[in-house]
XYZ file of C-alpha atoms in Angstrom:
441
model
C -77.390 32.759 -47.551
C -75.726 30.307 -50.461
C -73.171 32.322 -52.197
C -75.152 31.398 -55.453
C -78.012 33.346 -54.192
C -76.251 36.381 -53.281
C -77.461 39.624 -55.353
C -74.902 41.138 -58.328
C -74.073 44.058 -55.693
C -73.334 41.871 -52.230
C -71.257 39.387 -54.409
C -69.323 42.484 -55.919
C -68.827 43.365 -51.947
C -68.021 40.406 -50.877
C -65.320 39.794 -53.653
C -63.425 42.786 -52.816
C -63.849 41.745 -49.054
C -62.353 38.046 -49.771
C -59.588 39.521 -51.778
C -58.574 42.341 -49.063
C -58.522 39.332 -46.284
C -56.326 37.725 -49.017
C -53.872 40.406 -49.338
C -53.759 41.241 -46.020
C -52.853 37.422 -45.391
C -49.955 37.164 -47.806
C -48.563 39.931 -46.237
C -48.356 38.295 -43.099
C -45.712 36.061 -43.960
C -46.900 33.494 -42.202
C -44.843 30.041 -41.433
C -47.993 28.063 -40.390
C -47.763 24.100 -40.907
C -51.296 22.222 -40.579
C -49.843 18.948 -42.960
C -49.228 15.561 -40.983
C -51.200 14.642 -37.828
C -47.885 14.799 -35.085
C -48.497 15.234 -31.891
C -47.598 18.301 -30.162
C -45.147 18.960 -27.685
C -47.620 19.694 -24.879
C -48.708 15.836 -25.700
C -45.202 14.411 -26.043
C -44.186 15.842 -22.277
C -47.287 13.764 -21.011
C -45.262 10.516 -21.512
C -41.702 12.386 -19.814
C -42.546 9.351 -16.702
C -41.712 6.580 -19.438
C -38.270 7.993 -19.748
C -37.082 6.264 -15.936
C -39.086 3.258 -16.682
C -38.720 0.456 -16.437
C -37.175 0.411 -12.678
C -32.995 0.815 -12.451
C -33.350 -2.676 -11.297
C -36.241 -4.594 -13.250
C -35.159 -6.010 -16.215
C -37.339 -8.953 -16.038
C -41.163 -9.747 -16.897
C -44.409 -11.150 -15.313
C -42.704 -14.816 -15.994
C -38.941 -14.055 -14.656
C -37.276 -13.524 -17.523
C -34.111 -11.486 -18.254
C -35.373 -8.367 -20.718
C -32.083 -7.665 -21.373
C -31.543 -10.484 -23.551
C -32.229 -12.131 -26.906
C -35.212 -13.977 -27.701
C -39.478 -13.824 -26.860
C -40.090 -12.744 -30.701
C -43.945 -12.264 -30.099
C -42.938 -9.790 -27.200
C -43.750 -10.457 -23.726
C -46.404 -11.274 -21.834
C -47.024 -7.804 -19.602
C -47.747 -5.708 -22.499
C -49.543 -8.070 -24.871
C -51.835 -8.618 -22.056
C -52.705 -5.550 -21.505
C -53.180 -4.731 -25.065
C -55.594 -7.543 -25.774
C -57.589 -6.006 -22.755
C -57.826 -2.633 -24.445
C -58.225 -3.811 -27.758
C -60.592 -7.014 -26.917
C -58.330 -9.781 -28.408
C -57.152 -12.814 -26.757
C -53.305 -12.033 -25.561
C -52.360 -15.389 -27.804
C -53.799 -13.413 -30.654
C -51.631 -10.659 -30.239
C -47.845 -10.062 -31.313
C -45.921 -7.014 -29.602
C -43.496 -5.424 -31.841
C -41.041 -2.425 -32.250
C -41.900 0.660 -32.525
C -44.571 1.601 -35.892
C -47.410 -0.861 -36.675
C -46.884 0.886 -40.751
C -43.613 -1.112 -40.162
C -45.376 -4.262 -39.651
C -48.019 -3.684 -42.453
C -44.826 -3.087 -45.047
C -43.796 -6.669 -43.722
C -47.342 -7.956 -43.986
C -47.732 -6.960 -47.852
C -43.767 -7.682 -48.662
C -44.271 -11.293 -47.502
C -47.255 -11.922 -49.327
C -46.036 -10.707 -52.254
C -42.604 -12.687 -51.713
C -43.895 -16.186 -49.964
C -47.955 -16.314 -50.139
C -50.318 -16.254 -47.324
C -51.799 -19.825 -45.586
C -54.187 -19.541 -47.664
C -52.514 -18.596 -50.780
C -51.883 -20.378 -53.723
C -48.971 -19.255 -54.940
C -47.585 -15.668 -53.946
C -48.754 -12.759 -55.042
C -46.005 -11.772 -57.095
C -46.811 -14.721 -59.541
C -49.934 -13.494 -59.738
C -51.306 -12.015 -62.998
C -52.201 -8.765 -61.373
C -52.939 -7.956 -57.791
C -56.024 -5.169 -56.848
C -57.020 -3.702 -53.325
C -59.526 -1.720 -52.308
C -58.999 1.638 -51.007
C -61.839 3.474 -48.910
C -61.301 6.877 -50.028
C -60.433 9.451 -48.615
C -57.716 7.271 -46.801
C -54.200 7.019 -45.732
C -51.710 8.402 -47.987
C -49.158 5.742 -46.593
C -51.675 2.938 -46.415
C -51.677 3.762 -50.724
C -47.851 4.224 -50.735
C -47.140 0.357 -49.729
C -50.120 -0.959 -52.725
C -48.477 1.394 -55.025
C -45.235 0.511 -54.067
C -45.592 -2.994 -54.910
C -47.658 -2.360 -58.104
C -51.171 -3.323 -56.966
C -54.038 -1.761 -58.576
C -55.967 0.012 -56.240
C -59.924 0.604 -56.362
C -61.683 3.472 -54.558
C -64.698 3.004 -52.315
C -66.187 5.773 -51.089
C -66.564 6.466 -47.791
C -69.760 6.419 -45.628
C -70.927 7.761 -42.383
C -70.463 4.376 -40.799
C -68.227 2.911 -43.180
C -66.717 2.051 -46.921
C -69.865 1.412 -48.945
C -70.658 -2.470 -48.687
C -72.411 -2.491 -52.204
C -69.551 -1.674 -53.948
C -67.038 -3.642 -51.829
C -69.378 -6.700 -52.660
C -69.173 -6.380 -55.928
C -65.417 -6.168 -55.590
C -64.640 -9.042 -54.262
C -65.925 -11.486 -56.724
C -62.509 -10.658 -58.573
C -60.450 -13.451 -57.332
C -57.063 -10.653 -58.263
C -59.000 -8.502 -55.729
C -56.312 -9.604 -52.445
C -57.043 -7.358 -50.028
C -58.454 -4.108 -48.443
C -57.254 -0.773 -46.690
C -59.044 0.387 -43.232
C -59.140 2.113 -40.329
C -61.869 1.531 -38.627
C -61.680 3.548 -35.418
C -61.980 7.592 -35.861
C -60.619 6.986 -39.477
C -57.824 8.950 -41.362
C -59.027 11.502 -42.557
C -62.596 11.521 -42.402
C -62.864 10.476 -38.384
C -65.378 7.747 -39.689
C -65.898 4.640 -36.891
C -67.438 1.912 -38.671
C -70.699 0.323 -37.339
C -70.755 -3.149 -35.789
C -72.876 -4.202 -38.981
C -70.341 -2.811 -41.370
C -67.566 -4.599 -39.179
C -69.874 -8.160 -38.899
C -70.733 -7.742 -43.405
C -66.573 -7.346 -43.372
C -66.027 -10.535 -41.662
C -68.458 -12.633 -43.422
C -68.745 -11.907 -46.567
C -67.671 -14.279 -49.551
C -64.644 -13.286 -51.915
C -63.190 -15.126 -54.703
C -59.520 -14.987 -53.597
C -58.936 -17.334 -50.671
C -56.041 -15.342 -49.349
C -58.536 -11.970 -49.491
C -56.914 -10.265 -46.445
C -57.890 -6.428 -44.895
C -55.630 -4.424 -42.957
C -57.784 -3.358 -39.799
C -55.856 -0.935 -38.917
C -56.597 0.774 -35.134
C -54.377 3.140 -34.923
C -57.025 5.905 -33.506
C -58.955 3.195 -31.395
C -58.682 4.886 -28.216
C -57.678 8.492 -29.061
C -60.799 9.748 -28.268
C -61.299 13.870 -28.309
C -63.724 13.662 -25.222
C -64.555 11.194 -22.510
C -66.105 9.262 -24.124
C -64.276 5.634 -26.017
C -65.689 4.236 -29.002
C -66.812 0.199 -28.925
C -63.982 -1.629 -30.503
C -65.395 -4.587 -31.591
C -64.054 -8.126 -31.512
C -63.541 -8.580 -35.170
C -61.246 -11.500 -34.806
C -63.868 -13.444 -33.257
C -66.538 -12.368 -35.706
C -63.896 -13.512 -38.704
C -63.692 -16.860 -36.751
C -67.311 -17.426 -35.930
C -68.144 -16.991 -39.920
C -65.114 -19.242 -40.778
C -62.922 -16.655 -42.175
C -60.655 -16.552 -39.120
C -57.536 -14.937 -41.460
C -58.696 -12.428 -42.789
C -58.016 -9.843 -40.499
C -54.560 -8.396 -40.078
C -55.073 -5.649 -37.264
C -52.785 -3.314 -36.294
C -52.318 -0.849 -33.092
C -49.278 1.223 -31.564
C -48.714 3.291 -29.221
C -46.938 6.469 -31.383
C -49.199 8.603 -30.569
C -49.623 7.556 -27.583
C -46.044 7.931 -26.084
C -42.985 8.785 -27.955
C -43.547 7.896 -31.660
C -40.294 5.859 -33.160
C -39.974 4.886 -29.294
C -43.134 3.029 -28.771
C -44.585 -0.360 -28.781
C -46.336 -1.835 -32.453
C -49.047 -4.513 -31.734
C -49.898 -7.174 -34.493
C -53.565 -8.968 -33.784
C -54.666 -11.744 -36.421
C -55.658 -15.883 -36.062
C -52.966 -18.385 -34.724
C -52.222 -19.218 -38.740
C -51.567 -15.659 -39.645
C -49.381 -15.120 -36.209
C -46.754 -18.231 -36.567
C -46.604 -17.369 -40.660
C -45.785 -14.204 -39.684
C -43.380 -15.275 -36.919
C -41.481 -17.860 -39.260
C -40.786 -14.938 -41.737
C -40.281 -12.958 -39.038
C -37.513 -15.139 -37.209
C -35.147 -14.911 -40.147
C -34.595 -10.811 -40.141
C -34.470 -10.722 -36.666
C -34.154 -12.132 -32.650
C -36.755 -10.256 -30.872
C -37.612 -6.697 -30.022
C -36.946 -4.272 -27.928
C -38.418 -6.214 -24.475
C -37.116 -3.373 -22.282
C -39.260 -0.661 -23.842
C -42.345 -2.753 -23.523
C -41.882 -3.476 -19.941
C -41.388 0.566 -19.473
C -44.764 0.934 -21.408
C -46.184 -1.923 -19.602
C -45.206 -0.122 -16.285
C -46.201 3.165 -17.535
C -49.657 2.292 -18.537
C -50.072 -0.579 -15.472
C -53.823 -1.337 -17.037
C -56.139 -0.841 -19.690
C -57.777 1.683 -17.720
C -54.446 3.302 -17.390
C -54.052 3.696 -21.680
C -57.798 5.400 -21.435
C -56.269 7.945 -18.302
C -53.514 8.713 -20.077
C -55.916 9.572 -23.493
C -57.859 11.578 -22.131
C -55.357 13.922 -21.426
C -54.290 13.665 -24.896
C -57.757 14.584 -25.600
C -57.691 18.332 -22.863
C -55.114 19.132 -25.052
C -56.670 18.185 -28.851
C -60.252 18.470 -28.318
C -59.751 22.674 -27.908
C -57.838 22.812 -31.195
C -60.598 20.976 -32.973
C -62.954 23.528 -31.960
C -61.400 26.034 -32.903
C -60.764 24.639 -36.314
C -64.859 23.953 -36.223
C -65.894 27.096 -35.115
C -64.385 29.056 -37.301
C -65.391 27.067 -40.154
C -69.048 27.617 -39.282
C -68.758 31.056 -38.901
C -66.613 31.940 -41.993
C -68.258 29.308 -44.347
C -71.322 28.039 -42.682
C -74.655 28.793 -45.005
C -72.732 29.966 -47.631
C -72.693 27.129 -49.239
C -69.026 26.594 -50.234
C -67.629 23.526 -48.541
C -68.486 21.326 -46.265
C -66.610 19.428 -43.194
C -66.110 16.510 -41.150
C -67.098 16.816 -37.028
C -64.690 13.936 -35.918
C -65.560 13.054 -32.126
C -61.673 11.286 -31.909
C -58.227 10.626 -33.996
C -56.298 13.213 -35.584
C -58.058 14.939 -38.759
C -60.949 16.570 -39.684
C -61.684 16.859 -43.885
C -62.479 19.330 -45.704
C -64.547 19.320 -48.937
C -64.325 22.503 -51.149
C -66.155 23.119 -54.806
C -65.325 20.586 -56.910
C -62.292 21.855 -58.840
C -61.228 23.693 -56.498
C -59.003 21.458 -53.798
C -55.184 22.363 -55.522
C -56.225 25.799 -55.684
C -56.977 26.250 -52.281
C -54.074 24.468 -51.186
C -51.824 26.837 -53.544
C -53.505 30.031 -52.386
C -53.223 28.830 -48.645
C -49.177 27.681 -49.653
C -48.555 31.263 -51.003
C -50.100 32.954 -47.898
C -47.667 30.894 -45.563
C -50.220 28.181 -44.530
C -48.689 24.686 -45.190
C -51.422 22.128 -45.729
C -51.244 18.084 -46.953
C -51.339 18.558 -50.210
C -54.630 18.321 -52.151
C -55.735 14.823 -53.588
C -53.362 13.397 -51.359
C -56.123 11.100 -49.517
C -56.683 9.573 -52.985
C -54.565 6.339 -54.125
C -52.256 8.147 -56.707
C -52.567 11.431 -55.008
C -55.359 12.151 -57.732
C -58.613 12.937 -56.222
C -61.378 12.735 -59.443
C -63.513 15.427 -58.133
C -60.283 17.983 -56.823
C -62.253 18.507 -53.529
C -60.725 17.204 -50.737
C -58.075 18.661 -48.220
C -57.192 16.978 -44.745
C -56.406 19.701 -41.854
C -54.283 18.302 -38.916
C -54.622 20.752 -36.490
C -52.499 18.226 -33.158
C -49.213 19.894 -33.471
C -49.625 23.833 -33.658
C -50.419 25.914 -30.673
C -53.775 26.806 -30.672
C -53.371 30.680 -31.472
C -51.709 29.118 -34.332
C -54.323 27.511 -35.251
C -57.259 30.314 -35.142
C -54.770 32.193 -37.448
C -54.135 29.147 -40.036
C -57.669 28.438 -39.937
C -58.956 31.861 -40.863
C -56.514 31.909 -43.217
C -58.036 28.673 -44.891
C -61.365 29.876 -44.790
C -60.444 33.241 -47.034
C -58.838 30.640 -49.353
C -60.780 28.476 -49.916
C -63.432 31.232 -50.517
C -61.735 33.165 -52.976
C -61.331 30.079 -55.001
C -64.726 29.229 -54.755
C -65.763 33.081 -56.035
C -63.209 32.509 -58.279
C -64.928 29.419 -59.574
C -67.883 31.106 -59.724
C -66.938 33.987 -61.782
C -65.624 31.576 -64.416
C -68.765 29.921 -64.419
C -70.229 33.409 -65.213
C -68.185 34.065 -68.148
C -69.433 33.429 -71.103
C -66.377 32.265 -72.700
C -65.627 29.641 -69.979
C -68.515 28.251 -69.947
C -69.419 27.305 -73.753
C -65.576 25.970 -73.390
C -66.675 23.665 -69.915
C -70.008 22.904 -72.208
C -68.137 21.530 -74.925
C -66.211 19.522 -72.692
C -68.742 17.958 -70.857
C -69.938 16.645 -74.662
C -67.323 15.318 -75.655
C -66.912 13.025 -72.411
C -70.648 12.096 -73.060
């Protein structure tokens, strides 16, 4: 039954309930932390084989060449094959990198705004003002570079197979509109994949700024939380087939995969976008770390290999997801207080509470010893308008942990949401929230 329907008498009970559960929480002194989406250490010892790779005595790649050296700044040929396999790219579309792909998106949106794009007209910093569009809720540190370099960022909101077309249409007729957030795979934080039509509009739709790029960024393309792996579509090729063939920058890694800091970054994008990047590129640096992508090479062997190895990721993630689910349908289910993401892959499942209500949940969790990402963080700005969103990362705590943090969250977030409720009730507070809502009109 909706809370709203509840009679004077079984609210009354179930206040005093809500606030016992409360107390008894607080006094639990809990140290629980459900904030960034790391993987746990169960997940980290999978990759312990990686450690004595590559062989004591191979230090040389598929061509002959000496690892141990300078030089091959695209990354060599073992890996990026591979990659393109998993990711269906063509290997000469594909840069391998050190370590983060967030590393290489920094450099993508730092040399844009320095130098320009192929396609740019002047660079972006001698532009009048810069905007990009921000499916929301997104990636805090997707928002963190835009903000960083002063870009006005847009919200779109977020659909079930992708950011809503309509509005990123509309959008792009702005020629100071340069450029677009995504994940399109099992998205942070809503576990959205986008549809092949969504992915096809992306590709071929007209925009006023030339040098309109998005970041398509995979970094949850194969972390799948059952058997089953998600298409990953050739979006390179669709760019290219409606003559658009830059306007993807795609990213991948494997930090989540293996050791993050110690892994491999992947750059996909045209034959344009790949020797601009290199040129830039050259200048700050030699090559990368060829060693550590012949050990993942090695490790992985095969495409098939990546897909063995993550679905042992997902024995050890898909249980905690449950858990969080379960116990969200059986501590809020009918009542009519939030609502909740079912992700089938990546990292995060989202939480909406009342409107209102998101920083008050978060605070009430905070002071019972449950650590969550901070409320509105999703939101370019870390302001979410409607103070409803909270992204749980349940990958890193044991899964005991995790029943315990998550019952805890559910008593939160429904004492706020009686809490809510009662000041809708009184009177006083609402003639005040009356008023308000006037003088906006």
């Amino acid at each position: 039954m909706s809370l709203h329907e509840l009679a004077p008498d079984q609210l009354a009970e179930l206040q005093d309930k809500v606030k016992r559960d409360y107390e008894q929480l607080e006094s639990k002194k809990l140290q629980l932390d459900l904030t960034r989406g790391k993987p746990s250490k169960e997940q980290l010892d999978l990759a312990a084989d990686l450690l004595e790779m590559p062989g004591r005595h191979n230090y040389t790649d598929a061509q002959g060449n000496d690892l141990r050296n300078y030089g091959n700044l695209k990354g060599i040929t073992d890996i990026r094959n591979l990659w393109a396999d998993l990711l269906h790219v063509r290997p000469e579309n594909l840069l391998a990198g050190d370590s983060s792909s967030l590393n290489i998106e920094f450099d993508l949106i730092s040399w844009a705004y320095t130098f320009g794009t192929p396609n740019s007209d002047r660079p972006w910093s001698q532009e009048e003002k810069v905007k990009w569009i921000c499916p929301v809720p997104g990636y805090d540190r997707h928002h963190s570079i835009t903000e960083l370099f002063g870009f006005e960022m847009v919200n779109v909101p977020m659909r079930e197979d992708g950011p809503d077309l309509d509005r990123v249409r509309e959008l792009v007729k702005d020629p100071q509109v340069k450029g677009m957030w995504t994940v399109p795979t099992f998205s942070n934080p809503t576990g959205v994949s986008y549809s092949e039509e969504v992915v096809r509009e992306l590709a071929a739709m007209e925009t006023a700024a030339p040098d309109f790029r998005i970041v398509w960024d995979n970094a949850y393309a194969v972390h799948t939380l059952n058997e089953n792996f998600p298409d990953i579509y050739p979006v390179l090729d669709y760019a290219a087939e409606a003559n658009h063939p830059n306007r993807f920058w795609g990213m991948s890694s494997t930090s989540k995969i293996t050791f993050a800091g110690a892994g491999v970054a992947f750059f996909a994008s045209s034959p344009a976008n790949i020797d601009w990047y290199c040129q830039i590129a050259s200048k700050r640096g030699i090559g990368p770390n060829k060693l550590n992508q012949l050990a993942h090479a090695e490790y992985f062997a095969s495409a098939e290999g990546v897909r063995a190895v993550m679905r042992r990721h997902a024995s050890i993630l898909g249980p905690k997801f449950e858990t969080v689910l379960d116990i969200l349908d059986k501590r809020l289910g009918g009542l009519d207080v939030a609502s909740w993401t079912r992700p089938e892959g990546g990292y995060f499942i989202s939480l909406y509470t009342p409107n209102g209500t998101a920083h008050r949940v978060w605070e009430l969790a905070k002071n019972g010893g449950i650590v969550l990402t901070q409320a509105g963080s999703a939101y370019p700005y870390g302001k979410d308008p409607d103070d409803h969103h909270i992204r749980l990362a349940p990958s890193m705590p044991e899964e005991d942990d995790v029943k315990v943090a998550m019952e805890g969250v559910a008593t939160c977030v429904l004492y706020a949401a009686l809490e809510k409720l009662d000041a809708g009730n009184d009177p006083e507070v609402a003639h005040a929230e009356g008023a308000s809502e006037e003088a906006d009109d």
